[in-house]
Coordinates of C-alpha atoms in Angstrom, one line a residue:
Chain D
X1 CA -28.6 8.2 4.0
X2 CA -27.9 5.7 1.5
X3 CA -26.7 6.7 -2.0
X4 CA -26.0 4.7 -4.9
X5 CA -24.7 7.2 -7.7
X6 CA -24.7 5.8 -11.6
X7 CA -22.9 2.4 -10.6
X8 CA -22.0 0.3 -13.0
X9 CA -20.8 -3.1 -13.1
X10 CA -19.3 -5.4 -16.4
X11 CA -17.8 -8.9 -15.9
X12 CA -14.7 -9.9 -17.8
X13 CA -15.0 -6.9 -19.9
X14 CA -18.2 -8.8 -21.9
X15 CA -21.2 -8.8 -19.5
X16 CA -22.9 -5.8 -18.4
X17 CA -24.3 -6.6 -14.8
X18 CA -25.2 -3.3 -13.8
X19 CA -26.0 -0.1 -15.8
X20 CA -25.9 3.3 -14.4
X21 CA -28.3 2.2 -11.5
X22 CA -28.9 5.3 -8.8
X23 CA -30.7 5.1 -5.9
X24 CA -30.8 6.8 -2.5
X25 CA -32.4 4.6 0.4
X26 CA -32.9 7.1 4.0
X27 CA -32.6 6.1 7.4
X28 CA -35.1 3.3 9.0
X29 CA -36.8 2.2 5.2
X30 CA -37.6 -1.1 4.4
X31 CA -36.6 -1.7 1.2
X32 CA -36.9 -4.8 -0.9
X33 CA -34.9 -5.7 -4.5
X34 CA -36.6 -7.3 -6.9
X35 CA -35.6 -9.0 -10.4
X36 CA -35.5 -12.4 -12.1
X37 CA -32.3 -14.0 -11.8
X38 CA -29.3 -12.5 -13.0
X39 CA -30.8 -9.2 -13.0
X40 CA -27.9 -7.7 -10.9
X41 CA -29.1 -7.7 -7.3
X42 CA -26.3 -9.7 -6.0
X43 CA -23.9 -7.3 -7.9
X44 CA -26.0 -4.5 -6.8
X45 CA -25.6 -5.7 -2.9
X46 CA -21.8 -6.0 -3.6
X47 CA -21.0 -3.1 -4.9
X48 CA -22.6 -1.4 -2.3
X49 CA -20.5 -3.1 0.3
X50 CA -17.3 -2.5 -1.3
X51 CA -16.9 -6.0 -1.9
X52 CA -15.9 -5.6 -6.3
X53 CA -15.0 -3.2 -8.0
X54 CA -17.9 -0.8 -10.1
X55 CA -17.9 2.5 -11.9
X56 CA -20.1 5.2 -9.9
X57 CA -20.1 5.6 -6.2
X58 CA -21.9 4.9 -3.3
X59 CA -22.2 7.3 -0.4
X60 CA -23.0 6.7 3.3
X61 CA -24.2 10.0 4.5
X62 CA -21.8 11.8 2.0
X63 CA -18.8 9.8 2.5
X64 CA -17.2 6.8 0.6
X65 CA -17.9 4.0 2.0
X66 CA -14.8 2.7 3.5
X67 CA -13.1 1.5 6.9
X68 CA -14.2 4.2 8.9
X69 CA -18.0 3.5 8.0
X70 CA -18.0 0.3 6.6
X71 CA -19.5 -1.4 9.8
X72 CA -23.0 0.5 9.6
X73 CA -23.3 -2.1 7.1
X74 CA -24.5 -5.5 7.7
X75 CA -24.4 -8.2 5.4
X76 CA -26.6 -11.3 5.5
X77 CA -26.6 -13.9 2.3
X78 CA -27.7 -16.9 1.4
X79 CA -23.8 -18.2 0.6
X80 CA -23.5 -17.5 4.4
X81 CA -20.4 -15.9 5.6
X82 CA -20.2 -17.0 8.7
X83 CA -17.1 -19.2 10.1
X84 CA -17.9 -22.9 9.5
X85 CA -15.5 -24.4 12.3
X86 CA -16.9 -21.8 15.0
X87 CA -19.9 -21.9 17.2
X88 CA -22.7 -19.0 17.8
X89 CA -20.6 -18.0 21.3
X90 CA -17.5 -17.8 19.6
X91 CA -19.0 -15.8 16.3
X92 CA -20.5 -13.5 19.4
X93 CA -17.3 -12.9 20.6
X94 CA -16.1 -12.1 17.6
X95 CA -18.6 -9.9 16.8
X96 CA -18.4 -8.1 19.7
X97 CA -14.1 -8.0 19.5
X98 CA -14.2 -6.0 16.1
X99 CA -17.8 -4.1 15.8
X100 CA -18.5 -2.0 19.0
X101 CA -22.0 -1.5 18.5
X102 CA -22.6 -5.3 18.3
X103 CA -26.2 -6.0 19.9
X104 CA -25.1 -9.1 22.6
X105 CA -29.0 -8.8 23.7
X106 CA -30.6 -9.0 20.6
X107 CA -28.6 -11.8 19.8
X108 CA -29.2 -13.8 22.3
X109 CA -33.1 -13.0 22.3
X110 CA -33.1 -14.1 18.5
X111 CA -30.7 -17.4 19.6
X112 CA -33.2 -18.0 22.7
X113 CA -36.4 -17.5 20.2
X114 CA -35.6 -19.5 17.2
X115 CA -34.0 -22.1 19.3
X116 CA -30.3 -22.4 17.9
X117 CA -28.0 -24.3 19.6
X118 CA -25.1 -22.0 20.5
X119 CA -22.4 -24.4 21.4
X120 CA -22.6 -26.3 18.5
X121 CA -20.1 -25.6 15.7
X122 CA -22.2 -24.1 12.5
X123 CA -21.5 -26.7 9.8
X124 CA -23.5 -28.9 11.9
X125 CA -26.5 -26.8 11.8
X126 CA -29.2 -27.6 9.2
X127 CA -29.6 -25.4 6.2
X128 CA -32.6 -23.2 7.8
X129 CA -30.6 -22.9 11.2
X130 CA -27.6 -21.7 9.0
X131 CA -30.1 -19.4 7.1
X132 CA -31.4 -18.3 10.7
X133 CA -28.2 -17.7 11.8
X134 CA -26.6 -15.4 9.3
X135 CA -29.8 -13.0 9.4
X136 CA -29.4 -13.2 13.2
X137 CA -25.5 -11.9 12.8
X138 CA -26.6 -9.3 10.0
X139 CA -28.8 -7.9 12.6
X140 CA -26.4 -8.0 16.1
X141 CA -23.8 -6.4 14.6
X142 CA -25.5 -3.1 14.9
X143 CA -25.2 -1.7 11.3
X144 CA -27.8 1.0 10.0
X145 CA -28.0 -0.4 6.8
X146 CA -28.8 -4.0 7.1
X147 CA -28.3 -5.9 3.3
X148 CA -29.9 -9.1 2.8
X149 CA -29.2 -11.1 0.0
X150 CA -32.1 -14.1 -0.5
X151 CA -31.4 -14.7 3.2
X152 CA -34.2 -17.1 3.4
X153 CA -33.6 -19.2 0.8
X154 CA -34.5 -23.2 2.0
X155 CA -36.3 -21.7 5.4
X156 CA -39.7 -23.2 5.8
X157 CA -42.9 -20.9 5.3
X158 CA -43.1 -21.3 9.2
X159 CA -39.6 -20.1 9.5
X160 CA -40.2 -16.9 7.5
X161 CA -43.3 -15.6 8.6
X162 CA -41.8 -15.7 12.3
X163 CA -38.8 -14.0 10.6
X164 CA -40.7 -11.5 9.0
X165 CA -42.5 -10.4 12.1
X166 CA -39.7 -10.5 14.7
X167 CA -37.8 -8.8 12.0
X168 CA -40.8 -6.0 11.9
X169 CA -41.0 -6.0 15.7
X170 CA -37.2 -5.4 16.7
X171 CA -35.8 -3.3 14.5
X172 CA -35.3 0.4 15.4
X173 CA -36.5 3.5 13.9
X174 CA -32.9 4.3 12.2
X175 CA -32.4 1.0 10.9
X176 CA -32.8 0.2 7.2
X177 CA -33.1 -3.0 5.5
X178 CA -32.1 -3.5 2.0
X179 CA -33.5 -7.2 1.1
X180 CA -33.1 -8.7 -2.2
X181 CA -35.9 -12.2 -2.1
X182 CA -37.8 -13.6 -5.0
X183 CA -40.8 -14.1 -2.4
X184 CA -42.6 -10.8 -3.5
X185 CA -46.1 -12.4 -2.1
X186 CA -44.6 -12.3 1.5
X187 CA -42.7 -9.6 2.2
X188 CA -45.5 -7.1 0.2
X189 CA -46.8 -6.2 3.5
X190 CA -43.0 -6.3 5.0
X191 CA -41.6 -3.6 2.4
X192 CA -41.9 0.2 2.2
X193 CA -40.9 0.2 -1.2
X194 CA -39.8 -2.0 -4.0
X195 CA -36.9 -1.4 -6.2
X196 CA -36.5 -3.5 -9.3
X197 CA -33.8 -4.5 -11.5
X198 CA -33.9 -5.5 -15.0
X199 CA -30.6 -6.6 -16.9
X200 CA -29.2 -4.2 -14.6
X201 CA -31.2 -1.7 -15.3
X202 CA -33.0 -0.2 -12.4
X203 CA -36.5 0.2 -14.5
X204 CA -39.2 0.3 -10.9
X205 CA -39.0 1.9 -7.5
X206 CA -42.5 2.9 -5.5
X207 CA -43.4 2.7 -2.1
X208 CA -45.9 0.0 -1.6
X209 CA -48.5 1.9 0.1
X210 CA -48.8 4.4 -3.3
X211 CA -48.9 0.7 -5.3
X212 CA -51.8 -0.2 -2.8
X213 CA -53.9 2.9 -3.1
X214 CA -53.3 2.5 -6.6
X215 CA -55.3 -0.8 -6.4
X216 CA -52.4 -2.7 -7.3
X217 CA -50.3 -5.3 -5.6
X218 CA -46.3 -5.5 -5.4
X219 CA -46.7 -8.5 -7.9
X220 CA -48.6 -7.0 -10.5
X221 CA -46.1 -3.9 -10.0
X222 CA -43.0 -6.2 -11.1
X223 CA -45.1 -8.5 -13.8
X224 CA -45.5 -4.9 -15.4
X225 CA -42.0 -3.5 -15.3
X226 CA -41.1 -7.5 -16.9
X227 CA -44.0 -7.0 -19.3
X228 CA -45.1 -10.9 -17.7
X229 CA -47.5 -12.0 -20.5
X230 CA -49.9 -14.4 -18.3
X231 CA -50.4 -17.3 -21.3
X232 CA -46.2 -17.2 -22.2
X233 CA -46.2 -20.8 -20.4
X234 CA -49.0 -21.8 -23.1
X235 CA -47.7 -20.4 -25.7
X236 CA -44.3 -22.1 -25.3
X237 CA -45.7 -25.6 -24.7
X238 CA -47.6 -25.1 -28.2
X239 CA -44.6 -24.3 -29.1
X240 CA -43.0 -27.4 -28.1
X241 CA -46.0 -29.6 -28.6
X242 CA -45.9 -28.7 -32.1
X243 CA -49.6 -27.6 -31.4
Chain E
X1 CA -3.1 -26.2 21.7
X2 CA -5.8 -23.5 22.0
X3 CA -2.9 -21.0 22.0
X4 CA -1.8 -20.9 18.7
X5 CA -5.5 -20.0 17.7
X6 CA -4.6 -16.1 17.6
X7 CA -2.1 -16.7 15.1
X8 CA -4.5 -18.0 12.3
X9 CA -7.7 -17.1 11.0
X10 CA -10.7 -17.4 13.0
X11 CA -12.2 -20.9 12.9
X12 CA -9.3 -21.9 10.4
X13 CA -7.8 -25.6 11.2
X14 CA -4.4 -25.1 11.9
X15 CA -3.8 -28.2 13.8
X16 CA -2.8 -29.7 10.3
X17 CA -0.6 -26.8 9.3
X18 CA 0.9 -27.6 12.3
X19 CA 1.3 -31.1 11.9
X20 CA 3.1 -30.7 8.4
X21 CA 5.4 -27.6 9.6
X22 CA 6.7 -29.8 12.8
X23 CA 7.1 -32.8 10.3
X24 CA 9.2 -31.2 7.3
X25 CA 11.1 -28.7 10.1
X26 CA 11.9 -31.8 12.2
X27 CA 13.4 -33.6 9.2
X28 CA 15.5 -30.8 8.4
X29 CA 16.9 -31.0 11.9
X30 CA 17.3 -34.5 12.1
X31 CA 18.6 -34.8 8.6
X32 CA 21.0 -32.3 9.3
X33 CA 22.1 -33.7 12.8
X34 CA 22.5 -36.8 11.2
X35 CA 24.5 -35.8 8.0
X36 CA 26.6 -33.5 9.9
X37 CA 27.6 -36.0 12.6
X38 CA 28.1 -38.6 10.1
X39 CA 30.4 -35.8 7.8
X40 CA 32.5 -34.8 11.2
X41 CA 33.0 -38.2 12.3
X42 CA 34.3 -39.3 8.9
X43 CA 36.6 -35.8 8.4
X44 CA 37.9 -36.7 12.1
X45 CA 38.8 -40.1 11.8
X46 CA 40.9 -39.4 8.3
X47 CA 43.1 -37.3 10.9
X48 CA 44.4 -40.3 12.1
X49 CA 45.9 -43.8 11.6
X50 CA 46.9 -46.6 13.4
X51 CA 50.2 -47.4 14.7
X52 CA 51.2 -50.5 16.7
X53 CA 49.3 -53.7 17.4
X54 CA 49.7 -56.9 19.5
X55 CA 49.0 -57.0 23.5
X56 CA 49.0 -52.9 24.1
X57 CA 46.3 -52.7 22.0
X58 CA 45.6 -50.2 19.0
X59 CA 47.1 -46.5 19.3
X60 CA 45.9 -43.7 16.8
X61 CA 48.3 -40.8 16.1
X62 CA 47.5 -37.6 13.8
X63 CA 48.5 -37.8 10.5
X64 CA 50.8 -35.6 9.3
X65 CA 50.3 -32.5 7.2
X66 CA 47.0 -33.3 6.9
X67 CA 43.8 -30.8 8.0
X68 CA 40.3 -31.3 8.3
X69 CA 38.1 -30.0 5.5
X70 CA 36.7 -26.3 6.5
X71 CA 33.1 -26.2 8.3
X72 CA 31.5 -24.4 5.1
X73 CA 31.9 -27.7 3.1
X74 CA 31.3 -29.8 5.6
X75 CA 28.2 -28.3 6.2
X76 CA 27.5 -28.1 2.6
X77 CA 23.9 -27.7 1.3
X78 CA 22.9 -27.6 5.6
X79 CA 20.8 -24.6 4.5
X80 CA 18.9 -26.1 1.6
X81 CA 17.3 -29.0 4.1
X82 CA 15.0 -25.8 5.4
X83 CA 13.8 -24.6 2.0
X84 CA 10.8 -27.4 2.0
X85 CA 9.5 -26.1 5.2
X86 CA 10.0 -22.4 4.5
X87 CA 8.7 -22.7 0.7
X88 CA 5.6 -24.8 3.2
X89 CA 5.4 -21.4 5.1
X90 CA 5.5 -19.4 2.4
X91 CA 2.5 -20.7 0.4
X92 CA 0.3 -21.2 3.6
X93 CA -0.8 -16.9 3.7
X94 CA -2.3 -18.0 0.3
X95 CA -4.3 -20.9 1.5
X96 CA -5.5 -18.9 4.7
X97 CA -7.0 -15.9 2.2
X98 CA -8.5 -19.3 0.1
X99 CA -10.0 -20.5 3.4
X100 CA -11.3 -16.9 3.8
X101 CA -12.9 -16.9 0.1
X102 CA -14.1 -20.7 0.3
X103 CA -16.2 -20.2 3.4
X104 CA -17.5 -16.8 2.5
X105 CA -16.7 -15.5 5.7
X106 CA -14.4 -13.0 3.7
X107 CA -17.6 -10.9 3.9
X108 CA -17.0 -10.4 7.1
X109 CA -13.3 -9.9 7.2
X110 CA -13.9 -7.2 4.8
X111 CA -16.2 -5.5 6.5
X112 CA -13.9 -5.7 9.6
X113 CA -13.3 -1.6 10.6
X114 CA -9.6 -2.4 11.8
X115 CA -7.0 -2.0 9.4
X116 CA -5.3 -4.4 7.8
X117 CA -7.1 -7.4 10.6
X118 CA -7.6 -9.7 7.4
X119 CA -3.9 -9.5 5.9
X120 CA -2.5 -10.1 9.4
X121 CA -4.7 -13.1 10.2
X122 CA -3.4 -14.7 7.1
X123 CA 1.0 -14.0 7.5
X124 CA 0.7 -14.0 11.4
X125 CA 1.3 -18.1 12.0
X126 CA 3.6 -18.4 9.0
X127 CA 5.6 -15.7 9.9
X128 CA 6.2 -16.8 13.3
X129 CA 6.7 -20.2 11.7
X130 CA 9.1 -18.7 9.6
X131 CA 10.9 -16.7 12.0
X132 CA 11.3 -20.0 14.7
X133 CA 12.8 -22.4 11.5
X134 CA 15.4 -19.9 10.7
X135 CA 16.0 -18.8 14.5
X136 CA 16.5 -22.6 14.9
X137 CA 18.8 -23.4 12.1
X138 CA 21.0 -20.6 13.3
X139 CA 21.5 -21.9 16.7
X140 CA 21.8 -24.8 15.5
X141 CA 24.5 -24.1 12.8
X142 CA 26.5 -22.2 15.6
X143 CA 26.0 -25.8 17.6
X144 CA 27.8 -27.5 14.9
X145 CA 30.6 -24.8 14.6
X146 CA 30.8 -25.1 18.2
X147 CA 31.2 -29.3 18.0
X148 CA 33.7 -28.6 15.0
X149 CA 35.8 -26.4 16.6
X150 CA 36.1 -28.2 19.8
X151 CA 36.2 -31.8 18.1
X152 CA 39.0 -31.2 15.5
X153 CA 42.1 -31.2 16.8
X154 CA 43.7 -27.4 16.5
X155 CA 46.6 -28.4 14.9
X156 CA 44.2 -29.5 12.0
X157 CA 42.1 -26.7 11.8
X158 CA 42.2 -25.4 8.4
X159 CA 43.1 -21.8 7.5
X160 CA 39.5 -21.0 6.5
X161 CA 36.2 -21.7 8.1

């Protein structure tokens, strides 16, 4: 288990990323983090990993998360942290030097299936195959908690609905995905639940099957917690029309 | 070449690194071979001076009363000549942690379990570096102690290295 106890986050003493968000995520959920830009989720993801510093604390299974625990966590993001100068056979041996559980099969399955070269060096891969890539590692390592931060961002539609259903079809009962994504309309039906941030604010968490017997979609689920007004678009370009 | 990968970060380009550390640690050798031999020769031949000419040629005798300057000032700033390379060696932990942050691979490195695997991937080739200049410029400045003490004559020798 997962937990995320009253973290807080402010930059350069001035801007309040994160406020007092809690949150407890159990084994083998898929959970996806939602929020307009600069709502925190990136700071949220980080924080989790240890990666800046935060008030609060977050809990893996009771303990702080730190080098004895810190690889059940997996980290894919759309910055990519891969090594640029290194191919997929030497990241593989890498992976495989430093995190015992790493998942050679999987990996080569998921090379094999979306076709990635793996003895050619990374910066020579095209943006989707570097996308494709740095899910692929996030998954091999063998973390439980797999964090994904936009991880699709520039992959064709093709791309990710391949991604999405592999995704479904290969991970194990006690894995857990934690996947921030602006793509609400495809992952709906990838997601057990939704959590969404607002200014830093955790203001929404359901589990999508309560939103869909509810008669509501994921969508209309965030446009609410944002209080989305439909005709602000219109109302603006009067605005600007002078209208 | 492949060797020296262990000794810097994964993926990291050291062959440049390389490049520069052979460059400024081979002009401190060479500029120090060369000022040294040049400083000996010259403190050697002011030993001496000429006596006699014509069909028996040119004889040199030791001057009187006269010694060679001591090794320590002939020497002189010998140890300064490494401080570009070392100061080089120095910085270059730094840029490895930079290569680290600029790639975003430090996401990984920090999420490495083993302790203290990033930190060593960044010192580990400078050190070395580090340790092999000043290993060499020891040696080295025993070589010229060694050529000084057996190319002055002993009657010159001062009282003090």
């Amino acid at each position: 288990m997962l937990e995320i106890k009253n973290v807080s986050k402010r930059y350069y003493n001035t801007i309040q990323a994160l406020s007092d968000v809690s949150l407890v995520m159990g084994s083998g959920e898929i959970v996806g983090l939602f929020g307009e830009n600069g709502s925190g989720k990136t700071t949220l993801l980080k924080c989790i990993l240890g990666y800046i510093r935060h008030e609060g604390e977050v809990l893996l299974d009771g303990e702080k998360i730190g080098r004895n625990n810190i690889a059940r966590l997996s980290f894919a993001t759309c910055e990519h942290s891969f090594f640029p100068n290194m191919t997929p056979k030497d990241h593989s041996e890498f992976y495989r030097m430093h995190f015992g559980t790493f998942r050679g099969k999987r990996f080569k399955a998921l090379m094999d299936f979306f076709g990635l070269p793996e003895d050619r060096v990374l910066k020579h891969y095209s943006t989707g195959q570097k996308n494709q890539f740095e899910v692929i590692l996030a998954l091999c390592q063998g973390a439980d908690y797999i964090l994904m931060d936009e991880p699709f961002a520039g992959n064709d539609m093709f791309n990710r609905e391949d991604f999405y259903k592999v995704l479904l079809g290969i991970l194990e009962p006690g894995e857990t995905v934690f996947l921030s994504t602006h793509l609400i309309g495809e992952v709906e039906h990838f997601v057990s639940r939704a959590v969404v941030l607002r200014n830093g604010r955790l203001l929404g968490d359901a589990e999508v099957l309560a939103l869909e017997e509810q008669g509501s979609s994921l969508e209309e689920y965030i446009k609410g917690i944002y209080n989305y007004r439909p005709d602000r678009v219109s109302r603006a370009l009067d605005k600007l029309t002078g209208q | 070449m492949r060797r020296f990968e262990k000794f810097f970060p994964p993926g990291y380009g050291y062959r440049a690194e390389l490049g520069i550390t052979g460059v400024l640690w081979g002009g401190a050798v060479a500029v120090s071979a060369l000022r040294y031999g040049v400083e000996l020769y010259l403190a050697v031949e002011r030993l001496y001076r000429e006596v006699g000419s014509g069909d028996f040629g040119n004889r040199r005798i030791l001057r009187e009363g006269v010694w060679v300057e001591a090794f320590s000032e002939l020497a002189g700033w010998y140890w300064m000549l490494y401080l570009p390379v070392l100061l080089f060696l120095a910085v270059m932990p730094l840029y490895h942690y930079c290569y680290y942050r600029d790639t975003g691979s430090i996401y990984v490195m920090r999420r490495l379990p083993g302790k203290g695997i990033t930190f060593k991937s960044c010192v580990r080739g400078p050190v070395l570096g580090a340790v092999i200049v000043l290993a060499s410029a020891v040696l080295l400045y025993f070589l010229y102690y060694g050529i000084y003490c057996l190319g002055v004559p002993a009657e010159c020798m001062p009282r003090y290295i």
